[in-house]
PDB file of N, CA and C in Angstrom:
ATOM      1  N   MET A   1      63.483  98.907 105.139  1.00  0.00           N
ATOM      2  CA  MET A   1      62.350  98.285 104.214  1.00  0.00           C
ATOM      3  C   MET A   1      62.964  97.187 103.000  1.00  0.00           C
ATOM      4  N   ALA A   2      62.339  96.071 103.052  1.00  0.00           N
ATOM      5  CA  ALA A   2      63.198  94.942 102.040  1.00  0.00           C
ATOM      6  C   ALA A   2      62.170  95.338 100.913  1.00  0.00           C
ATOM      7  N   THR A   3      62.678  95.088  99.871  1.00  0.00           N
ATOM      8  CA  THR A   3      61.824  95.129  98.582  1.00  0.00           C
ATOM      9  C   THR A   3      61.709  94.450  97.661  1.00  0.00           C
ATOM     10  N   GLU A   4      60.637  93.684  96.979  1.00  0.00           N
ATOM     11  CA  GLU A   4      60.169  92.251  95.965  1.00  0.00           C
ATOM     12  C   GLU A   4      60.571  93.124  94.654  1.00  0.00           C
ATOM     13  N   ASP A   5      60.622  94.608  94.094  1.00  0.00           N
ATOM     14  CA  ASP A   5      60.881  95.071  93.337  1.00  0.00           C
ATOM     15  C   ASP A   5      62.215  95.124  92.646  1.00  0.00           C
ATOM     16  N   PRO A   6      62.414  94.496  91.494  1.00  0.00           N
ATOM     17  CA  PRO A   6      64.096  94.177  91.103  1.00  0.00           C
ATOM     18  C   PRO A   6      64.616  95.474  90.979  1.00  0.00           C
ATOM     19  N   MET A   7      63.872  96.214  90.064  1.00  0.00           N
ATOM     20  CA  MET A   7      64.401  97.709  89.972  1.00  0.00           C
ATOM     21  C   MET A   7      64.698  98.546  91.331  1.00  0.00           C
ATOM     22  N   VAL A   8      64.064  98.493  92.296  1.00  0.00           N
ATOM     23  CA  VAL A   8      64.278  99.579  93.685  1.00  0.00           C
ATOM     24  C   VAL A   8      65.829  98.865  94.128  1.00  0.00           C
ATOM     25  N   ALA A   9      65.241  97.136  94.076  1.00  0.00           N
ATOM     26  CA  ALA A   9      66.715  96.615  94.556  1.00  0.00           C
ATOM     27  C   ALA A   9      68.251  96.960  94.138  1.00  0.00           C
ATOM     28  N   ALA A  10      68.148  96.958  92.329  1.00  0.00           N
ATOM     29  CA  ALA A  10      69.005  97.733  92.092  1.00  0.00           C
ATOM     30  C   ALA A  10      69.553  99.303  92.121  1.00  0.00           C
ATOM     31  N   LEU A  11      68.107  99.737  91.970  1.00  0.00           N
ATOM     32  CA  LEU A  11      68.731 101.054  92.554  1.00  0.00           C
ATOM     33  C   LEU A  11      69.100 101.852  93.769  1.00  0.00           C
ATOM     34  N   LEU A  12      68.811 100.916  94.942  1.00  0.00           N
ATOM     35  CA  LEU A  12      69.476 100.755  96.197  1.00  0.00           C
ATOM     36  C   LEU A  12      70.782 100.809  96.059  1.00  0.00           C
ATOM     37  N   ARG A  13      71.549  99.295  95.266  1.00  0.00           N
ATOM     38  CA  ARG A  13      72.546  99.072  95.521  1.00  0.00           C
ATOM     39  C   ARG A  13      73.475 100.264  95.069  1.00  0.00           C
ATOM     40  N   GLU A  14      73.239 100.665  93.768  1.00  0.00           N
ATOM     41  CA  GLU A  14      73.469 101.462  92.754  1.00  0.00           C
ATOM     42  C   GLU A  14      73.623 102.574  93.596  1.00  0.00           C
ATOM     43  N   ARG A  15      72.938 103.370  94.403  1.00  0.00           N
ATOM     44  CA  ARG A  15      73.105 104.269  95.065  1.00  0.00           C
ATOM     45  C   ARG A  15      74.024 103.924  96.665  1.00  0.00           C
ATOM     46  N   GLU A  16      73.820 102.717  96.945  1.00  0.00           N
ATOM     47  CA  GLU A  16      74.848 102.727  98.042  1.00  0.00           C
ATOM     48  C   GLU A  16      76.175 102.838  97.147  1.00  0.00           C
ATOM     49  N   GLY A  17      76.866 102.397  96.923  1.00  0.00           N
ATOM     50  CA  GLY A  17      78.174 102.704  95.790  1.00  0.00           C
ATOM     51  C   GLY A  17      78.296 103.653  95.632  1.00  0.00           C
ATOM     52  N   LEU A  18      77.726 105.055  95.052  1.00  0.00           N
ATOM     53  CA  LEU A  18      77.676 106.099  94.715  1.00  0.00           C
ATOM     54  C   LEU A  18      77.967 106.988  96.045  1.00  0.00           C
ATOM     55  N   VAL A  19      77.321 106.749  97.462  1.00  0.00           N
ATOM     56  CA  VAL A  19      77.492 107.516  98.984  1.00  0.00           C
ATOM     57  C   VAL A  19      79.100 107.114  98.768  1.00  0.00           C
ATOM     58  N   GLN A  20      79.272 105.640  98.706  1.00  0.00           N
ATOM     59  CA  GLN A  20      80.695 105.658  99.234  1.00  0.00           C
ATOM     60  C   GLN A  20      81.656 106.282  98.360  1.00  0.00           C
ATOM     61  N   SER A  21      81.261 106.541  96.740  1.00  0.00           N
ATOM     62  CA  SER A  21      82.494 107.224  95.952  1.00  0.00           C
ATOM     63  C   SER A  21      82.099 109.001  96.488  1.00  0.00           C
ATOM     64  N   GLY A  22      81.273 109.136  97.074  1.00  0.00           N
ATOM     65  CA  GLY A  22      80.915 110.516  97.387  1.00  0.00           C
ATOM     66  C   GLY A  22      80.737 111.032  96.119  1.00  0.00           C
ATOM     67  N   LEU A  23      79.923 110.718  95.356  1.00  0.00           N
ATOM     68  CA  LEU A  23      79.121 111.133  94.369  1.00  0.00           C
ATOM     69  C   LEU A  23      77.580 111.874  94.649  1.00  0.00           C
ATOM     70  N   THR A  24      77.653 112.653  95.309  1.00  0.00           N
ATOM     71  CA  THR A  24      76.095 113.221  96.000  1.00  0.00           C
ATOM     72  C   THR A  24      75.168 113.624  94.749  1.00  0.00           C
ATOM     73  N   ASP A  25      75.642 114.333  93.963  1.00  0.00           N
ATOM     74  CA  ASP A  25      74.732 114.429  92.307  1.00  0.00           C
ATOM     75  C   ASP A  25      74.123 113.558  92.203  1.00  0.00           C
ATOM     76  N   ARG A  26      74.674 112.458  92.069  1.00  0.00           N
ATOM     77  CA  ARG A  26      74.567 111.157  91.298  1.00  0.00           C
ATOM     78  C   ARG A  26      73.360 110.454  92.335  1.00  0.00           C
ATOM     79  N   VAL A  27      73.552 110.459  93.723  1.00  0.00           N
ATOM     80  CA  VAL A  27      72.835 109.833  94.639  1.00  0.00           C
ATOM     81  C   VAL A  27      71.788 110.592  94.977  1.00  0.00           C
ATOM     82  N   ALA A  28      71.211 112.146  94.478  1.00  0.00           N
ATOM     83  CA  ALA A  28      70.290 112.643  94.458  1.00  0.00           C
ATOM     84  C   ALA A  28      69.589 112.232  93.128  1.00  0.00           C
ATOM     85  N   GLN A  29      70.211 111.927  92.311  1.00  0.00           N
ATOM     86  CA  GLN A  29      69.329 111.751  90.879  1.00  0.00           C
ATOM     87  C   GLN A  29      68.826 110.180  90.912  1.00  0.00           C
ATOM     88  N   VAL A  30      69.657 109.078  91.570  1.00  0.00           N
ATOM     89  CA  VAL A  30      68.991 107.946  92.298  1.00  0.00           C
ATOM     90  C   VAL A  30      67.468 108.220  93.131  1.00  0.00           C
ATOM     91  N   ASP A  31      67.696 108.908  94.155  1.00  0.00           N
ATOM     92  CA  ASP A  31      66.970 109.205  94.915  1.00  0.00           C
ATOM     93  C   ASP A  31      65.676 109.455  93.971  1.00  0.00           C
ATOM     94  N   GLU A  32      66.143 110.381  93.160  1.00  0.00           N
ATOM     95  CA  GLU A  32      64.524 110.837  92.644  1.00  0.00           C
ATOM     96  C   GLU A  32      64.098 109.515  91.800  1.00  0.00           C
ATOM     97  N   GLN A  33      64.775 108.818  90.942  1.00  0.00           N
ATOM     98  CA  GLN A  33      64.483 107.241  90.761  1.00  0.00           C
ATOM     99  C   GLN A  33      63.704 106.213  91.522  1.00  0.00           C
ATOM    100  N   LEU A  34      64.042 106.457  92.938  1.00  0.00           N
ATOM    101  CA  LEU A  34      63.477 105.422  93.913  1.00  0.00           C
ATOM    102  C   LEU A  34      61.730 106.150  94.451  1.00  0.00           C
ATOM    103  N   ARG A  35      62.026 107.543  93.871  1.00  0.00           N
ATOM    104  CA  ARG A  35      60.854 108.112  94.619  1.00  0.00           C
ATOM    105  C   ARG A  35      59.894 107.858  93.116  1.00  0.00           C
ATOM    106  N   LEU A  36      60.553 107.814  92.346  1.00  0.00           N
ATOM    107  CA  LEU A  36      59.444 107.437  90.625  1.00  0.00           C
ATOM    108  C   LEU A  36      59.017 105.821  91.128  1.00  0.00           C
ATOM    109  N   HIS A  37      59.648 105.238  91.717  1.00  0.00           N
ATOM    110  CA  HIS A  37      58.989 103.807  91.873  1.00  0.00           C
ATOM    111  C   HIS A  37      58.529 103.475  92.936  1.00  0.00           C
ATOM    112  N   GLY A  38      58.382 104.702  93.779  1.00  0.00           N
ATOM    113  CA  GLY A  38      57.420 104.129  94.987  1.00  0.00           C
ATOM    114  C   GLY A  38      57.997 103.632  96.494  1.00  0.00           C
ATOM    115  N   TYR A  39      59.275 104.260  96.594  1.00  0.00           N
ATOM    116  CA  TYR A  39      60.111 103.863  97.227  1.00  0.00           C
ATOM    117  C   TYR A  39      60.199 104.964  98.371  1.00  0.00           C
ATOM    118  N   LYS A  40      60.080 104.555  99.754  1.00  0.00           N
ATOM    119  CA  LYS A  40      60.026 105.589 100.348  1.00  0.00           C
ATOM    120  C   LYS A  40      61.314 104.832 102.059  1.00  0.00           C
ATOM    121  N   PRO A  41      61.981 105.587 102.161  1.00  0.00           N
ATOM    122  CA  PRO A  41      63.057 105.520 102.961  1.00  0.00           C
ATOM    123  C   PRO A  41      62.464 105.024 104.600  1.00  0.00           C
ATOM    124  N   THR A  42      63.118 104.587 105.452  1.00  0.00           N
ATOM    125  CA  THR A  42      62.892 104.633 106.375  1.00  0.00           C
ATOM    126  C   THR A  42      62.687 105.740 107.903  1.00  0.00           C
ATOM    127  N   ALA A  43      61.907 106.179 108.918  1.00  0.00           N
ATOM    128  CA  ALA A  43      61.729 107.027 109.276  1.00  0.00           C
ATOM    129  C   ALA A  43      63.442 107.971 109.499  1.00  0.00           C
ATOM    130  N   ASP A  44      64.397 107.405 109.907  1.00  0.00           N
ATOM    131  CA  ASP A  44      65.743 107.784 109.818  1.00  0.00           C
ATOM    132  C   ASP A  44      66.603 108.275 108.941  1.00  0.00           C
ATOM    133  N   GLY A  45      65.738 108.066 107.848  1.00  0.00           N
ATOM    134  CA  GLY A  45      66.129 108.552 106.237  1.00  0.00           C
ATOM    135  C   GLY A  45      67.205 107.235 105.424  1.00  0.00           C
ATOM    136  N   LYS A  46      67.219 106.460 106.221  1.00  0.00           N
ATOM    137  CA  LYS A  46      68.452 105.437 105.571  1.00  0.00           C
ATOM    138  C   LYS A  46      67.800 104.371 105.567  1.00  0.00           C
ATOM    139  N   SER A  47      68.099 103.339 104.437  1.00  0.00           N
ATOM    140  CA  SER A  47      67.827 102.124 103.618  1.00  0.00           C
ATOM    141  C   SER A  47      67.675 101.216 104.823  1.00  0.00           C
ATOM    142  N   SER A  48      66.493 100.228 104.825  1.00  0.00           N
ATOM    143  CA  SER A  48      67.106  99.299 105.822  1.00  0.00           C
ATOM    144  C   SER A  48      67.137  97.888 104.808  1.00  0.00           C
ATOM    145  N   ALA A  49      67.763  98.619 103.721  1.00  0.00           N
ATOM    146  CA  ALA A  49      68.505  97.336 102.913  1.00  0.00           C
ATOM    147  C   ALA A  49      69.874  96.758 103.444  1.00  0.00           C
ATOM    148  N   PRO A  50      70.556  95.436 103.372  1.00  0.00           N
ATOM    149  CA  PRO A  50      71.555  95.360 103.999  1.00  0.00           C
ATOM    150  C   PRO A  50      72.569  95.754 103.245  1.00  0.00           C
ATOM    151  N   THR A  51      74.048  95.954 104.155  1.00  0.00           N
ATOM    152  CA  THR A  51      75.077  96.790 103.769  1.00  0.00           C
ATOM    153  C   THR A  51      75.664  95.855 102.971  1.00  0.00           C
ATOM    154  N   SER A  52      76.032  94.718 103.669  1.00  0.00           N
ATOM    155  CA  SER A  52      76.489  93.482 102.636  1.00  0.00           C
ATOM    156  C   SER A  52      76.059  92.361 103.229  1.00  0.00           C
ATOM    157  N   ARG A  53      76.567  91.133 103.065  1.00  0.00           N
ATOM    158  CA  ARG A  53      75.987  90.071 102.736  1.00  0.00           C
ATOM    159  C   ARG A  53      77.035  88.740 103.503  1.00  0.00           C
ATOM    160  N   SER A  54      76.622  88.041 104.486  1.00  0.00           N
ATOM    161  CA  SER A  54      77.072  86.957 105.060  1.00  0.00           C
ATOM    162  C   SER A  54      76.912  86.103 104.785  1.00  0.00           C
ATOM    163  N   THR A  55      75.579  85.902 104.302  1.00  0.00           N
ATOM    164  CA  THR A  55      75.167  83.878 103.820  1.00  0.00           C
ATOM    165  C   THR A  55      74.499  84.639 102.023  1.00  0.00           C
ATOM    166  N   PRO A  56      75.022  83.336 101.645  1.00  0.00           N
ATOM    167  CA  PRO A  56      74.816  83.407  99.954  1.00  0.00           C
ATOM    168  C   PRO A  56      73.229  83.726  99.724  1.00  0.00           C
ATOM    169  N   PRO A  57      72.904  84.178  98.426  1.00  0.00           N
ATOM    170  CA  PRO A  57      71.570  83.861  98.379  1.00  0.00           C
ATOM    171  C   PRO A  57      70.687  82.678  98.602  1.00  0.00           C
ATOM    172  N   LYS A  58      69.771  82.552  98.478  1.00  0.00           N
ATOM    173  CA  LYS A  58      69.275  81.616  98.698  1.00  0.00           C
ATOM    174  C   LYS A  58      69.012  80.949  97.790  1.00  0.00           C
ATOM    175  N   GLY A  59      69.166  79.686  97.265  1.00  0.00           N
ATOM    176  CA  GLY A  59      69.563  78.678  96.026  1.00  0.00           C
ATOM    177  C   GLY A  59      71.153  78.755  96.093  1.00  0.00           C
ATOM    178  N   ARG A  60      71.685  79.438  96.140  1.00  0.00           N
ATOM    179  CA  ARG A  60      73.219  79.184  96.211  1.00  0.00           C
ATOM    180  C   ARG A  60      74.270  78.889  97.098  1.00  0.00           C
ATOM    181  N   ARG A  61      75.022  78.315  96.663  1.00  0.00           N
ATOM    182  CA  ARG A  61      76.373  77.996  97.772  1.00  0.00           C
ATOM    183  C   ARG A  61      77.215  78.651  97.863  1.00  0.00           C
ATOM    184  N   ALA A  62      77.926  78.808  98.841  1.00  0.00           N
ATOM    185  CA  ALA A  62      78.796  79.689  99.284  1.00  0.00           C
ATOM    186  C   ALA A  62      80.275  79.222  98.103  1.00  0.00           C
ATOM    187  N   SER A  63      81.140  79.906  97.805  1.00  0.00           N
ATOM    188  CA  SER A  63      82.335  79.365  96.547  1.00  0.00           C
ATOM    189  C   SER A  63      83.285  78.560  97.718  1.00  0.00           C
ATOM    190  N   SER A  64      83.597  77.226  97.284  1.00  0.00           N
ATOM    191  CA  SER A  64      84.523  76.687  98.098  1.00  0.00           C
ATOM    192  C   SER A  64      85.958  76.722  97.721  1.00  0.00           C
ATOM    193  N   THR A  65      86.581  76.795  98.284  1.00  0.00           N
ATOM    194  CA  THR A  65      88.454  76.838  98.408  1.00  0.00           C
ATOM    195  C   THR A  65      89.250  75.401  97.747  1.00  0.00           C
ATOM    196  N   GLU A  66      87.743  74.342  98.217  1.00  0.00           N
ATOM    197  CA  GLU A  66      88.565  73.128  98.428  1.00  0.00           C
ATOM    198  C   GLU A  66      87.545  72.666  97.044  1.00  0.00           C
ATOM    199  N   LYS A  67      88.303  71.603  96.134  1.00  0.00           N
ATOM    200  CA  LYS A  67      88.069  71.401  95.042  1.00  0.00           C
ATOM    201  C   LYS A  67      87.870  69.529  95.152  1.00  0.00           C
ATOM    202  N   ALA A  68      86.730  69.127  94.657  1.00  0.00           N
ATOM    203  CA  ALA A  68      86.023  67.710  95.229  1.00  0.00           C
ATOM    204  C   ALA A  68      86.763  66.557  94.292  1.00  0.00           C
TER     205      ALA A  68
END
């Protein structure tokens, strides 16, 4: 589920980092905040938010190694 809410997006990014670090107690706290903001995970219990980005955000250019 994609979200337009910047707070939910930030919480999802924070949650991803906590999961990778193995901090399950903090993950539970972030999950609670997500619930309070009305976020509901997909049916399989996972977020559909992307885990990595292969293209730059809209309106931004990828950094270049060459200088003009």
